[in-house]
Coordinates of C-alpha atoms (C1' of nucleotides) in Angstrom, one line a residue:
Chain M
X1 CA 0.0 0.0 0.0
X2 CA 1.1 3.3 -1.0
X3 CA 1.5 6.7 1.5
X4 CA -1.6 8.2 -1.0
X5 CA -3.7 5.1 -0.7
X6 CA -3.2 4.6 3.3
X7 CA -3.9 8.3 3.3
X8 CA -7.5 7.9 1.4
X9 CA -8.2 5.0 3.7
X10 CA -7.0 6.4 6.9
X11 CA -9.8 9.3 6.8
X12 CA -12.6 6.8 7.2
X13 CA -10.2 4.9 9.9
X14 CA -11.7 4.9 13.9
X15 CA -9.3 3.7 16.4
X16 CA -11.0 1.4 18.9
X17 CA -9.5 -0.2 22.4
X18 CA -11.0 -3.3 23.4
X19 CA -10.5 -5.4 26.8
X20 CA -9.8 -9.1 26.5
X21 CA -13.0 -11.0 25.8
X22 CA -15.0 -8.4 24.0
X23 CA -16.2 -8.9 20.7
X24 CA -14.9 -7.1 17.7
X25 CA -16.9 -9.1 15.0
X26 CA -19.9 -11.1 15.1
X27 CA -19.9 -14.1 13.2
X28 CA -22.8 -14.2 10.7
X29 CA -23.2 -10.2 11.4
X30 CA -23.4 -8.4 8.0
X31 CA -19.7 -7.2 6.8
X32 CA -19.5 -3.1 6.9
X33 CA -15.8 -2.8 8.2
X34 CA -12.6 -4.2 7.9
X35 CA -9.9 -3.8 10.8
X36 CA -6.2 -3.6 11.4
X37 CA -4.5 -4.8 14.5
X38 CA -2.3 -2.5 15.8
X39 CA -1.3 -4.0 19.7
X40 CA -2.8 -7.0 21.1
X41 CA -3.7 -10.4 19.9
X42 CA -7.2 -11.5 18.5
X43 CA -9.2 -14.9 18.0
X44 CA -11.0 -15.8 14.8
X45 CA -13.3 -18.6 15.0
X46 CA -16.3 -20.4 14.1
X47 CA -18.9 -21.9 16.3
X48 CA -21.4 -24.7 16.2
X49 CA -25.3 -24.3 18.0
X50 CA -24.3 -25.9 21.2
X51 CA -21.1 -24.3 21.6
X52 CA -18.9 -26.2 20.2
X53 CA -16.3 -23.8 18.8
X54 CA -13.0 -23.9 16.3
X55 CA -10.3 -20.8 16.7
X56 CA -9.5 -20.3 12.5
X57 CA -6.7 -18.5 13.6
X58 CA -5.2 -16.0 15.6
X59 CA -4.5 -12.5 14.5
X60 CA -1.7 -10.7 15.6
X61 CA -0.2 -6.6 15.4
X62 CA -0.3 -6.0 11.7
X63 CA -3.3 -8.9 10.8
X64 CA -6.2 -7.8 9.1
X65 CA -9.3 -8.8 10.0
X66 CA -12.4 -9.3 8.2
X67 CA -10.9 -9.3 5.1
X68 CA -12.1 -12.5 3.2
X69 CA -15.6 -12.9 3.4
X70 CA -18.4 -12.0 1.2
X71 CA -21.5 -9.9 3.1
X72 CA -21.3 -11.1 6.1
X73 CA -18.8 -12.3 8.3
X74 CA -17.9 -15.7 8.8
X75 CA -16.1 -16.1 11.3
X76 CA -16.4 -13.6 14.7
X77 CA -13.0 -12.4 16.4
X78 CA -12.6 -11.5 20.1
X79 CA -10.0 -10.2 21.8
X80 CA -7.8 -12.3 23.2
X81 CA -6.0 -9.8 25.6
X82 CA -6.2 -6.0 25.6
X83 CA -6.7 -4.8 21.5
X84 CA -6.0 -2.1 19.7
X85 CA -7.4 -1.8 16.1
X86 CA -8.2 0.6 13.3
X87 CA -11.9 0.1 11.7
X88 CA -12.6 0.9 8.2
X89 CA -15.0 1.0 5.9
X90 CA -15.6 -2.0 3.9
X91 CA -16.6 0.1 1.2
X92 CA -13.8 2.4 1.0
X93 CA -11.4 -0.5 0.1
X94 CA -13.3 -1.9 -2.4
X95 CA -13.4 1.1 -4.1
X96 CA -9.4 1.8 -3.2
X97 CA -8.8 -1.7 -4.9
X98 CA -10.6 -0.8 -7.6
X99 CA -8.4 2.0 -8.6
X100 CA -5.1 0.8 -7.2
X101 CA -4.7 -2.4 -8.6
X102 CA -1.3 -2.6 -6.2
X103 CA -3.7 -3.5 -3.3
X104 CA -5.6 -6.3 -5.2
X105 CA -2.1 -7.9 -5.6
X106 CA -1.2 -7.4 -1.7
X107 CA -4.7 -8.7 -0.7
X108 CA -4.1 -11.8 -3.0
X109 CA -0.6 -12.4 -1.6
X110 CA -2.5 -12.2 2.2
X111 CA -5.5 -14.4 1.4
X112 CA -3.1 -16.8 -0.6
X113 CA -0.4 -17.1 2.5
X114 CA -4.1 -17.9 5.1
X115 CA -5.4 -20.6 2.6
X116 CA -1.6 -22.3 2.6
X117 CA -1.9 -21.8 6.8
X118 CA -5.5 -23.0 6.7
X119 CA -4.8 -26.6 4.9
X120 CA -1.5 -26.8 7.3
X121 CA -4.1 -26.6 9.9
X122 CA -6.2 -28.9 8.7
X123 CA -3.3 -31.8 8.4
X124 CA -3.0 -30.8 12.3
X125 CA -6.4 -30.9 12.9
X126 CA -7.2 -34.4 10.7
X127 CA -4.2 -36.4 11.1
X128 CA -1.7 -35.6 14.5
X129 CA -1.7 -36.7 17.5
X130 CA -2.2 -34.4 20.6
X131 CA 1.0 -33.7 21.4
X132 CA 1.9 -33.5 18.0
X133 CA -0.1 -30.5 18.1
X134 CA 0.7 -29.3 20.7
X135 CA 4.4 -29.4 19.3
X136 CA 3.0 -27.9 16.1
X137 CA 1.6 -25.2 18.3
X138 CA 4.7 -24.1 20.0
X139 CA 7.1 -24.4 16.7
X140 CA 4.4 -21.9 15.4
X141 CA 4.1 -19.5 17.7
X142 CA 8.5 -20.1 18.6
X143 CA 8.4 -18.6 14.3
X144 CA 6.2 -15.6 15.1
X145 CA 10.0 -13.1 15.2
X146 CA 8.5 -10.4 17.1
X147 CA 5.9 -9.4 14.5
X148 CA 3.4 -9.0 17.0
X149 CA 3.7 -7.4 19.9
X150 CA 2.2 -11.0 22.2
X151 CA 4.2 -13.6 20.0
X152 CA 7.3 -11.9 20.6
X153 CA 10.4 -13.9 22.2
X154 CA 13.9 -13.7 22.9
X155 CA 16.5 -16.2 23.3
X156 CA 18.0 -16.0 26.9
X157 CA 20.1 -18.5 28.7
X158 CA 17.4 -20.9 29.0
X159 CA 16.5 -21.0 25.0
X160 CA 13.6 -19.4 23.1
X161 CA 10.7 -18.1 25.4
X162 CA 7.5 -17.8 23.6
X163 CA 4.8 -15.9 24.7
X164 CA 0.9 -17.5 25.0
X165 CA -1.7 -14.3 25.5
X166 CA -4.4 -16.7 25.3
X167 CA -6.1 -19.1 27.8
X168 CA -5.6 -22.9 27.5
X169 CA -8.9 -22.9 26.3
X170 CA -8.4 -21.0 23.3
X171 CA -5.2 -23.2 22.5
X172 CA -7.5 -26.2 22.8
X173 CA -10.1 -24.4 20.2
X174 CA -7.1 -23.8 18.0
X175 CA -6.5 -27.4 18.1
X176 CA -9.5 -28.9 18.3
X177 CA -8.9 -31.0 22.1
X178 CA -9.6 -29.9 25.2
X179 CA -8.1 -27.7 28.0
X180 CA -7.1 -31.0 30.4
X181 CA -5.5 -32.5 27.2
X182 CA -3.4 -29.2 26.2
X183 CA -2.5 -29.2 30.0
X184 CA -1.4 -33.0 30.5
X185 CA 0.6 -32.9 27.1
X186 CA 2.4 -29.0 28.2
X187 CA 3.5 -31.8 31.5
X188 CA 4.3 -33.9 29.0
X189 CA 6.7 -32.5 26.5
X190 CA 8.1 -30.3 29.9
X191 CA 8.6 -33.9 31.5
X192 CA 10.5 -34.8 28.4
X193 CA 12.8 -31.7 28.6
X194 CA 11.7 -30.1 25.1
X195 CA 10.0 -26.9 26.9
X196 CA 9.8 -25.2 30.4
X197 CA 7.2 -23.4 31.5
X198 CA 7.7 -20.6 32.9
X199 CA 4.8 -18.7 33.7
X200 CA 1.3 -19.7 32.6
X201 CA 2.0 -17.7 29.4
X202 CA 5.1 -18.0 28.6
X203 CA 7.1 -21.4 27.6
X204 CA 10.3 -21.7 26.9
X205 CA 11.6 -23.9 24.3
X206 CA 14.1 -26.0 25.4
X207 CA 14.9 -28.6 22.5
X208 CA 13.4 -27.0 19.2
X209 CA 14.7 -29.5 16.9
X210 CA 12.9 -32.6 19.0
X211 CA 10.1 -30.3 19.0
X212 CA 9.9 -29.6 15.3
X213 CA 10.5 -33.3 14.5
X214 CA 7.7 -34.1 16.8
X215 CA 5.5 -31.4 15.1
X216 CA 6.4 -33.0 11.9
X217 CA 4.8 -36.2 12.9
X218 CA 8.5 -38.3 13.0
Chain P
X1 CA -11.2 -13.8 -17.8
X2 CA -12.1 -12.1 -20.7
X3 CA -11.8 -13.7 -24.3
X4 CA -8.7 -12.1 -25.3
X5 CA -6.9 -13.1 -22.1
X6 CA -7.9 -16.6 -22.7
X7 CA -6.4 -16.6 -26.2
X8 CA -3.3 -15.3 -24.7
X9 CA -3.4 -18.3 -21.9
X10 CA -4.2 -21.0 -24.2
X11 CA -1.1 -20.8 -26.3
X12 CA 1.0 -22.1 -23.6
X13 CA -1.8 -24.8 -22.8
X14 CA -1.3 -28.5 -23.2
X15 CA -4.2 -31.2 -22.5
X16 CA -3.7 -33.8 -20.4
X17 CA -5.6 -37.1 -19.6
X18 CA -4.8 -39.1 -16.7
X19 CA -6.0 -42.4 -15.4
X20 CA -7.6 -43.0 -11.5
X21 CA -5.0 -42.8 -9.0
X22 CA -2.0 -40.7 -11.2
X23 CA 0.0 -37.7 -9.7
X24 CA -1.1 -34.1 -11.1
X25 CA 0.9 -32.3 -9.0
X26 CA 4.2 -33.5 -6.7
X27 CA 3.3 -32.0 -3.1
X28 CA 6.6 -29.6 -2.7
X29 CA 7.7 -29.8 -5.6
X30 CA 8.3 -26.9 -7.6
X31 CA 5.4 -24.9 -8.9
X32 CA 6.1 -24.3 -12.7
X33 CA 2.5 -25.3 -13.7
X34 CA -1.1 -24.4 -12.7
X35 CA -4.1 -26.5 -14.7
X36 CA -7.7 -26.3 -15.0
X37 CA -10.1 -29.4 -14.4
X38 CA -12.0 -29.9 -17.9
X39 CA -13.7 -33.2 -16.4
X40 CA -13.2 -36.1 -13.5
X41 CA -12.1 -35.1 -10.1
X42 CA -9.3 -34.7 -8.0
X43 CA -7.8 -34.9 -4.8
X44 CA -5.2 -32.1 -3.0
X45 CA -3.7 -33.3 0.0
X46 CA -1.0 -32.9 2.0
X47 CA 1.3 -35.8 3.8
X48 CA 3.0 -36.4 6.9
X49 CA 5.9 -38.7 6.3
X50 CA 5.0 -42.0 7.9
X51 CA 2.1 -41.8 5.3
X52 CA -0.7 -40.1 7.2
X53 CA -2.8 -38.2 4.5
X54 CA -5.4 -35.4 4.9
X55 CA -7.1 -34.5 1.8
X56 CA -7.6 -30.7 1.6
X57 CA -10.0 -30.1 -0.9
X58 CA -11.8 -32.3 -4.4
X59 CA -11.3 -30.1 -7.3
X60 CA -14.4 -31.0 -10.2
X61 CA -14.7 -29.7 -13.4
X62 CA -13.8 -25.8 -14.1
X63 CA -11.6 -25.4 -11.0
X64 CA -8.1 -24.7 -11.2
X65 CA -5.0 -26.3 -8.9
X66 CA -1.9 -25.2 -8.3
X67 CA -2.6 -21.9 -8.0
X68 CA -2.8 -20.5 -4.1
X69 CA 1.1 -21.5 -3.6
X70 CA 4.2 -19.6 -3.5
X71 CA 7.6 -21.0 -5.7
X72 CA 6.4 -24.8 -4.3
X73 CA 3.1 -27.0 -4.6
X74 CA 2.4 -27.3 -0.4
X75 CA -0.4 -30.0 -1.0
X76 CA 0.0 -32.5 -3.9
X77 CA -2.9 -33.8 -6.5
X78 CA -3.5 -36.9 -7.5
X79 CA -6.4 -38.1 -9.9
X80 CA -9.3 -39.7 -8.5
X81 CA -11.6 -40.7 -11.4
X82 CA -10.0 -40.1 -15.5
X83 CA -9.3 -36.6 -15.5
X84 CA -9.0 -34.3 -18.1
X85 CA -6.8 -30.8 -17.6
X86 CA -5.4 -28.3 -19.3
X87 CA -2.1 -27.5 -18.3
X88 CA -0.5 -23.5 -18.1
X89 CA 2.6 -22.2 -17.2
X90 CA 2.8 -20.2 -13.9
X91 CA 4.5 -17.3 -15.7
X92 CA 2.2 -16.6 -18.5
X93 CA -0.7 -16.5 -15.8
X94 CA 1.5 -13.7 -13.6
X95 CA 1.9 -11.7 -16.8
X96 CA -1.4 -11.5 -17.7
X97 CA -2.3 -10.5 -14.1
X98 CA -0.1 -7.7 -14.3
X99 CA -1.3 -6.5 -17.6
X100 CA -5.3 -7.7 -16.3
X101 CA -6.3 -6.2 -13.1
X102 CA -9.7 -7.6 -13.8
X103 CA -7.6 -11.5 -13.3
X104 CA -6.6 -10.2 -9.9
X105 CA -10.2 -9.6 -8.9
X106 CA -11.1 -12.5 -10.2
X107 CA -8.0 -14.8 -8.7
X108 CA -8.6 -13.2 -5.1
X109 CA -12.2 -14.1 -5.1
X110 CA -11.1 -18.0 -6.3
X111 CA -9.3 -17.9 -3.6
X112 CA -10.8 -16.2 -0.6
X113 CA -13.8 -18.6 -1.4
X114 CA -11.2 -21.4 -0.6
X115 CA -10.5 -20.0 2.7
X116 CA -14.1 -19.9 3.8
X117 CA -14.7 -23.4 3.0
X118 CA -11.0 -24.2 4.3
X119 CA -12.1 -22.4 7.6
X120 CA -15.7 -24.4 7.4
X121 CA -13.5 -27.4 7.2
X122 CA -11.5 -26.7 10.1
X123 CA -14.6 -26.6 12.1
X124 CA -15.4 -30.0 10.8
X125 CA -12.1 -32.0 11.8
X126 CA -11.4 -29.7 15.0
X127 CA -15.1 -30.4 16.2
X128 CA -17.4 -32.3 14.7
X129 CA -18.2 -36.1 15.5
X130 CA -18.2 -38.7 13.0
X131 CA -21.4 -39.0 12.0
X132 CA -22.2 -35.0 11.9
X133 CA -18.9 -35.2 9.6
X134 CA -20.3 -37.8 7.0
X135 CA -23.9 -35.9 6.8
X136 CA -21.8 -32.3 5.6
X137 CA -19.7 -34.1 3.3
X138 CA -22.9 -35.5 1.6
X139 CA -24.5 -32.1 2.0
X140 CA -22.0 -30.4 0.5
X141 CA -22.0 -33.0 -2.0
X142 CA -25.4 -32.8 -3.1
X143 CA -24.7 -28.8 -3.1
X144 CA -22.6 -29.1 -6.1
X145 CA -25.5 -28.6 -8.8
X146 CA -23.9 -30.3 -11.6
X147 CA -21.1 -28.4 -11.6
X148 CA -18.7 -31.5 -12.1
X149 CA -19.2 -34.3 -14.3
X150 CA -18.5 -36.2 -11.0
X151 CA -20.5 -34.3 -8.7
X152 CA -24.0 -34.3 -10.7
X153 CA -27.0 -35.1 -9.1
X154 CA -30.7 -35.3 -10.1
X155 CA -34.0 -35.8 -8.5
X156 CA -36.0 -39.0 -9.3
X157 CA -38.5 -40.3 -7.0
X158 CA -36.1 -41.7 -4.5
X159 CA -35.0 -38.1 -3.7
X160 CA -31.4 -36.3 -4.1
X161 CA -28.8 -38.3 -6.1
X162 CA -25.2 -37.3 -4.9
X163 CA -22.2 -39.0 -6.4
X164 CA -19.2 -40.0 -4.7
X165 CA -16.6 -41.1 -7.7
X166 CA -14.0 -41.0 -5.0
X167 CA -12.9 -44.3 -2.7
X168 CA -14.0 -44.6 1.0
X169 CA -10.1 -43.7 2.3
X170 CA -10.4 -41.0 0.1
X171 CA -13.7 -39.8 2.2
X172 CA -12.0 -40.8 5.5
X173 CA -8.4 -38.6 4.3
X174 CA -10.9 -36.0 3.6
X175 CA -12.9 -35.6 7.1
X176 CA -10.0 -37.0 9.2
X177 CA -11.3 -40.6 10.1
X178 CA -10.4 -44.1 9.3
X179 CA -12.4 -46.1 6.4
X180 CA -13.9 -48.6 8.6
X181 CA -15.8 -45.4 10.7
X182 CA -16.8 -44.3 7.1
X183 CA -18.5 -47.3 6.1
X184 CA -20.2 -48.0 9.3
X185 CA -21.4 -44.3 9.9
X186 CA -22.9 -45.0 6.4
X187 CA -24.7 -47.6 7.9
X188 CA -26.0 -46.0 10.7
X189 CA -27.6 -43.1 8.4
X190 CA -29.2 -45.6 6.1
X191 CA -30.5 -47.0 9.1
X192 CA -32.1 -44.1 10.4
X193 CA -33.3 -43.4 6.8
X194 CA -31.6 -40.3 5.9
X195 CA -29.9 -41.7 2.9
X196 CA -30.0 -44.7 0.6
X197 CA -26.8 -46.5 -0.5
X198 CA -27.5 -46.9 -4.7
X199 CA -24.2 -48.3 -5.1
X200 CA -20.6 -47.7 -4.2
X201 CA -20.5 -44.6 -5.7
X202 CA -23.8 -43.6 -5.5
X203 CA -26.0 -42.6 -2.4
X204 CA -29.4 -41.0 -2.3
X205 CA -30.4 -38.6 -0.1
X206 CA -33.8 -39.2 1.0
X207 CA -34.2 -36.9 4.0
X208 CA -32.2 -33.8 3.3
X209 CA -33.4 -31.4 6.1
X210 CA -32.5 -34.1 8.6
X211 CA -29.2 -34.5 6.9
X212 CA -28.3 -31.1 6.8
X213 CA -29.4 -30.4 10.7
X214 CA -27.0 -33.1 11.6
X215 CA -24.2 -31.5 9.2
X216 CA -25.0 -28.2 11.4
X217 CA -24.1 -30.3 14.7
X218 CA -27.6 -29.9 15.6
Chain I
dC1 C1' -4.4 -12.2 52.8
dG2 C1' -8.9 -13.9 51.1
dG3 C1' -11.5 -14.9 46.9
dT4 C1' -12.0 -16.2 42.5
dA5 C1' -11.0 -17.7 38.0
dA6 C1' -7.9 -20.4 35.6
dC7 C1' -5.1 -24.3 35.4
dT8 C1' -3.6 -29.0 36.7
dT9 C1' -4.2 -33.7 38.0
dG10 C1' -6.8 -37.9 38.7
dA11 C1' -10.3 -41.7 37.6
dG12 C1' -13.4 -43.8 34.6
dC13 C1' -15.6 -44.0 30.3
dC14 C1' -16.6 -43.8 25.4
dG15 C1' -15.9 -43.1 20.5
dC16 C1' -12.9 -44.0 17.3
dT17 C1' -9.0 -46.8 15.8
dT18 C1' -6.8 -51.1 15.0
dC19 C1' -6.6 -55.6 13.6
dA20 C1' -8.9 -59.4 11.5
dA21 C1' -12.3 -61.8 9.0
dT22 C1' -15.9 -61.8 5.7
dC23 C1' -18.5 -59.9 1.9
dC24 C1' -19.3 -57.7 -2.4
dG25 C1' -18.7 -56.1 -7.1
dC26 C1' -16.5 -56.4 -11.2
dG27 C1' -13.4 -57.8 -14.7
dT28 C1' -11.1 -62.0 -16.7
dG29 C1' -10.6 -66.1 -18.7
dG30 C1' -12.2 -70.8 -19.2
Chain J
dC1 C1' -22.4 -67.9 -19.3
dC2 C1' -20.4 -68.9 -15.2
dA3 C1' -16.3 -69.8 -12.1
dC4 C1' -12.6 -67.5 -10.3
dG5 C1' -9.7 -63.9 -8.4
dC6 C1' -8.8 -59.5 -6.6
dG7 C1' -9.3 -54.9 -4.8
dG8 C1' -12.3 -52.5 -2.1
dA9 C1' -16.0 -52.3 1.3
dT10 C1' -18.3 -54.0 5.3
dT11 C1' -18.7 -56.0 9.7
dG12 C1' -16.9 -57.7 14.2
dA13 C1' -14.0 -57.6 18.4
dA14 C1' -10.7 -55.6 21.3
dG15 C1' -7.8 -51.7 22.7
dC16 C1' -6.6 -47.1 23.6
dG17 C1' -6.4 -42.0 23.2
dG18 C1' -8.7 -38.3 24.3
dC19 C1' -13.1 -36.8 26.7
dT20 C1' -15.9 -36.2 30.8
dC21 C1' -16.5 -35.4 35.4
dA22 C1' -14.6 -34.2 39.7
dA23 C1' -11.2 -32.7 43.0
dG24 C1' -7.2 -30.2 44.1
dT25 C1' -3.8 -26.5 43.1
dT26 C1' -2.0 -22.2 41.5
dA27 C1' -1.9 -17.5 39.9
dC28 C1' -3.8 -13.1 40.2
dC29 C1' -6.2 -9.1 42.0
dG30 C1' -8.4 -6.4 45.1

DNA sequence: CGGTAACTTGAGCCGCTTCAATCCGCGTGG
DNA sequence: CCACGCGGATTGAAGCGGCTCAAGTTACCG
């Protein structure tokens, strides 16, 4: 996106501040504005009638969200931890793209590099094993360098420390178990010595290779 | 695509006819190709090395594969039926989208529809239970209005005609279960009436609503 | 410190997988 | 035209991984 382009768009922009759990889309509601995630980290996800619920994906500072859908949304997000976003109008990007064809290109290049995440996810979600997940998880979150302000790490003494925002239960909606599962197999891989946990949000990756091979399915 | 772009594509083009079970596309390999689906169906999957599949998507007539990748293939395709394609190099189709913003448009919209029904998907293997997996495959099945060759349905007196030219492990790869809880699920909704099992290949669906409240995880 | 929400741990159960046997459909050759 | 053979599908029995339910523990915040 170009400084003139940003510039067009940023008029119709209102910045918004959101605690952890509030909505910021409603799946199903009709799709008037698009956001960008400036601090924080969100969940996308799709629910069933009796609550069942699947976490798509989770956004982090620089996502955009609710992007690529037709009229309505379909998929609600929700603030993980404490969010701040830009709204803007649906509209006014459409008719951006229209005469900037620069932006049609970056918004193919972002819904191409989702689809490629979504079908990883979906070999996760199909065919591994819990802790294979779990170990998927991790090695995901481990390859998040600092592009959001909640995935960030460092590599101390101790090896690379990721950062969790979200509650167990959201890590067991991203990978479709439940929160006593992600919690017996974080005792698990910590038993075998491929991560410490440090706090209840923050891991530290111990042995990444075992980890990736593991998340690999070897 | 307008006619003239077409023209321009189809120069490079080469036709291809494979036989049931044949690679289209090496998953990995490098992505020099893209090809549309003239008639049959295929299968895009992706592996884990000690052979654990999870089929992504089945491609019918008029869709296009190899596309939503960067310089590799991430998931591989494989014939399921004869197939028939027409094969296009990668390059020609980035020229023309440079010189075609109207190719963009119409490339981003192929492929944010694949994320919706990627992210539907995810819901399905993260959360749904066997049987409510089975009744929104054949739902979205009978959904495809003749749109494939393979996917055609019509509606004699028995009710809705949906068939299934792919194998049962090909079903199972696809909604993240073995064969045997295929076949027996299939069982258990002809035994409650919803469908009918014609033949292998072909199942009726004689109670749709019912079908598609179970599909809803309802 | 107390209170509460989130997380961990434990025990038992259930749905799906695994392994194995049988059945069916279809093409082939006698 | 039918017997045979083979790959794929169904069915059965047993085991197990992850779920459910329940209790205990920890982190966090006022």
């Amino acid at each position: 996106m170009s400084g003139a382009d940003l510039d067009r768009l940023a008029a119709t922009a209102i910045v918004i501040t959101l605690r952890a759990g509030q909505s910021i889309i409603e799946e199903g509601g009709i799709a008037r504005h698009f956001f960008t995630l400036t601090s924080g980290t969100a969940r996308l996800f799709k629910s069933l009638p009796d609550a069942r619920q699947q976490i798509v994906s989770f956004a982090g500072r620089g996502d955009l969200l609710g992007l690529a859908y037709g009229a309505r949304y379909t998929t609600g997000a929700e603030a993980v931890d404490e969010v701040r976003l830009c709204r803007f109008s649906r509209q006014g990007l459409h008719d951006l793209a229209d005469a900037f064809p620069d932006l049609k290109r970056r918004l193919l290049s972002i819904t191409s590099n989702e689809l490629v995440l979504a079908q990883e996810q979906m070999l996760l979600l199909g065919r591994k094993k819990a802790c294979e997940r779990l170990a998927s998880f991790l090695v995901m979150r481990a390859g998040r360098t600092g592009d959001a302000d909640a995935g960030t790490m460092a590599r101390p003494a101790g090896g690379w420390v990721v950062s969790l925002p979200m509650r167990r239960v959201d890590i067991a909606d991203y990978l479709g178990m439940t929160i006593e599962t992600v919690s017996r197999n974080l005792t698990l891989l910590k038993a075998r010595g491929l991560i410490g946990v440090n706090t209840l949000h923050q891991v530290a990756i111990l042995d990444l290779p075992a980890l990736e091979c593991l998340a690999a399915g070897q």
